[in-house]
């Protein structure tokens, strides 16, 4: 099963390379259901894997002039602060058993996986929904900043990242397009640096409270994901991004429904 998990890790990188999101949506279920990692720990591992993989992709995009650094800073600062505080202080405060009714107990692990499934289904809607005409136009439109909304969105994405270990590309990219008037492809490339920064800082927040990190598993999984992001970047030049995003959205929806059903009813 470990070999299967490492093979699937390549898909994590491919997803990030192709559409700039979906990395954590794949990482957490692979770690939990294929590699038997405890759910709360899997969200921490996901932050490292997605953060390191996105960093490689972000640096590659930056060297090619495809990153808007000002936007990355404006959006990234509140997001990084929120994810670090969530992992370092909020997650440890959540009790192992949230509540019980009769024989039913809602544990922290189950609650996080249920929340993750809900996030997956929400993400799938934004992926399945057809892009607006002109959304992918790469013309040099003037980038404008709605600072209050960018700060609010950055903070909310950071909290969500901290809770479920999701990089939040499916939230960051629409925010950059809508709030900063950024062309879609530039938003995808810029989002990787934001994802990298806040995911890695969130993982550092975890290190304050954890000692049992399987560094071998984490390093190998990350290495395969990094290979995947190069494959994804190459394929992005060959495959229509819109069709791929829609297909991936349906896959994410099915996975979200499966996780929700498995955690609550099986």
PDB file of N, CA and C in Angstrom, residues 60 66 73 76 85 112 124 126 152 154 165 170 175 179 202 207 222 240 251 259:
ATOM      1  N   UNK A  60       9.873  28.054  -9.894  1.00  0.00           N
ATOM      2  CA  UNK A  60       9.971  27.854 -11.346  1.00  0.00           C
ATOM      3  C   UNK A  60       9.183  28.929 -12.098  1.00  0.00           C
ATOM      4  N   UNK A  66       6.299  34.780 -14.146  1.00  0.00           N
ATOM      5  CA  UNK A  66       4.859  34.516 -14.139  1.00  0.00           C
ATOM      6  C   UNK A  66       4.221  34.741 -12.765  1.00  0.00           C
ATOM      7  N   UNK A  73       2.349  39.046  -1.527  1.00  0.00           N
ATOM      8  CA  UNK A  73       2.597  39.605  -0.187  1.00  0.00           C
ATOM      9  C   UNK A  73       1.296  40.083   0.447  1.00  0.00           C
ATOM     10  N   UNK A  76      -0.747  37.033   1.104  1.00  0.00           N
ATOM     11  CA  UNK A  76      -0.047  36.011   1.884  1.00  0.00           C
ATOM     12  C   UNK A  76       0.116  36.315   3.358  1.00  0.00           C
ATOM     13  N   UNK A  85      -1.248  30.415  13.481  1.00  0.00           N
ATOM     14  CA  UNK A  85      -1.945  30.491  14.761  1.00  0.00           C
ATOM     15  C   UNK A  85      -2.939  29.345  14.922  1.00  0.00           C
ATOM     16  N   UNK A 112     -12.596  16.549  11.662  1.00  0.00           N
ATOM     17  CA  UNK A 112     -11.699  17.146  10.680  1.00  0.00           C
ATOM     18  C   UNK A 112     -11.903  16.528   9.300  1.00  0.00           C
ATOM     19  N   UNK A 124     -15.255  21.434  -5.399  1.00  0.00           N
ATOM     20  CA  UNK A 124     -15.657  20.788  -6.654  1.00  0.00           C
ATOM     21  C   UNK A 124     -16.617  21.673  -7.451  1.00  0.00           C
ATOM     22  N   UNK A 126     -16.661  24.975  -7.603  1.00  0.00           N
ATOM     23  CA  UNK A 126     -15.918  26.021  -8.306  1.00  0.00           C
ATOM     24  C   UNK A 126     -15.122  25.453  -9.465  1.00  0.00           C
ATOM     25  N   UNK A 152      -9.445  39.955   4.429  1.00  0.00           N
ATOM     26  CA  UNK A 152     -10.440  39.056   5.013  1.00  0.00           C
ATOM     27  C   UNK A 152     -10.341  37.668   4.382  1.00  0.00           C
ATOM     28  N   UNK A 154      -7.805  36.352   2.807  1.00  0.00           N
ATOM     29  CA  UNK A 154      -6.541  35.727   3.191  1.00  0.00           C
ATOM     30  C   UNK A 154      -6.616  35.101   4.570  1.00  0.00           C
ATOM     31  N   UNK A 165      -5.667  21.250   6.617  1.00  0.00           N
ATOM     32  CA  UNK A 165      -4.447  20.962   5.880  1.00  0.00           C
ATOM     33  C   UNK A 165      -4.575  21.192   4.391  1.00  0.00           C
ATOM     34  N   UNK A 170      -8.006  26.470  -4.510  1.00  0.00           N
ATOM     35  CA  UNK A 170      -9.337  26.627  -5.104  1.00  0.00           C
ATOM     36  C   UNK A 170     -10.059  27.844  -4.551  1.00  0.00           C
ATOM     37  N   UNK A 175     -10.143  34.344  -5.652  1.00  0.00           N
ATOM     38  CA  UNK A 175      -9.983  35.607  -4.932  1.00  0.00           C
ATOM     39  C   UNK A 175      -9.049  36.554  -5.685  1.00  0.00           C
ATOM     40  N   UNK A 179     -10.743  39.822  -6.811  1.00  0.00           N
ATOM     41  CA  UNK A 179     -10.406  40.933  -5.931  1.00  0.00           C
ATOM     42  C   UNK A 179      -9.223  41.756  -6.419  1.00  0.00           C
ATOM     43  N   UNK A 202       2.433  26.871   8.469  1.00  0.00           N
ATOM     44  CA  UNK A 202       1.470  26.080   9.239  1.00  0.00           C
ATOM     45  C   UNK A 202       2.093  24.811   9.776  1.00  0.00           C
ATOM     46  N   UNK A 207       4.971  21.629  14.469  1.00  0.00           N
ATOM     47  CA  UNK A 207       6.188  21.111  15.098  1.00  0.00           C
ATOM     48  C   UNK A 207       6.282  21.531  16.561  1.00  0.00           C
ATOM     49  N   UNK A 222       6.860  13.678  -0.507  1.00  0.00           N
ATOM     50  CA  UNK A 222       7.102  15.010  -1.061  1.00  0.00           C
ATOM     51  C   UNK A 222       7.923  14.933  -2.341  1.00  0.00           C
ATOM     52  N   UNK A 240      -6.013  20.994 -22.503  1.00  0.00           N
ATOM     53  CA  UNK A 240      -6.905  22.112 -22.252  1.00  0.00           C
ATOM     54  C   UNK A 240      -7.243  22.188 -20.766  1.00  0.00           C
ATOM     55  N   UNK A 251     -14.285  14.473  -9.984  1.00  0.00           N
ATOM     56  CA  UNK A 251     -13.551  13.500  -9.172  1.00  0.00           C
ATOM     57  C   UNK A 251     -13.534  13.933  -7.701  1.00  0.00           C
ATOM     58  N   UNK A 259     -15.935  10.252   1.366  1.00  0.00           N
ATOM     59  CA  UNK A 259     -15.338  10.472   2.693  1.00  0.00           C
ATOM     60  C   UNK A 259     -16.418  10.803   3.716  1.00  0.00           C
TER      61      UNK A 259
END
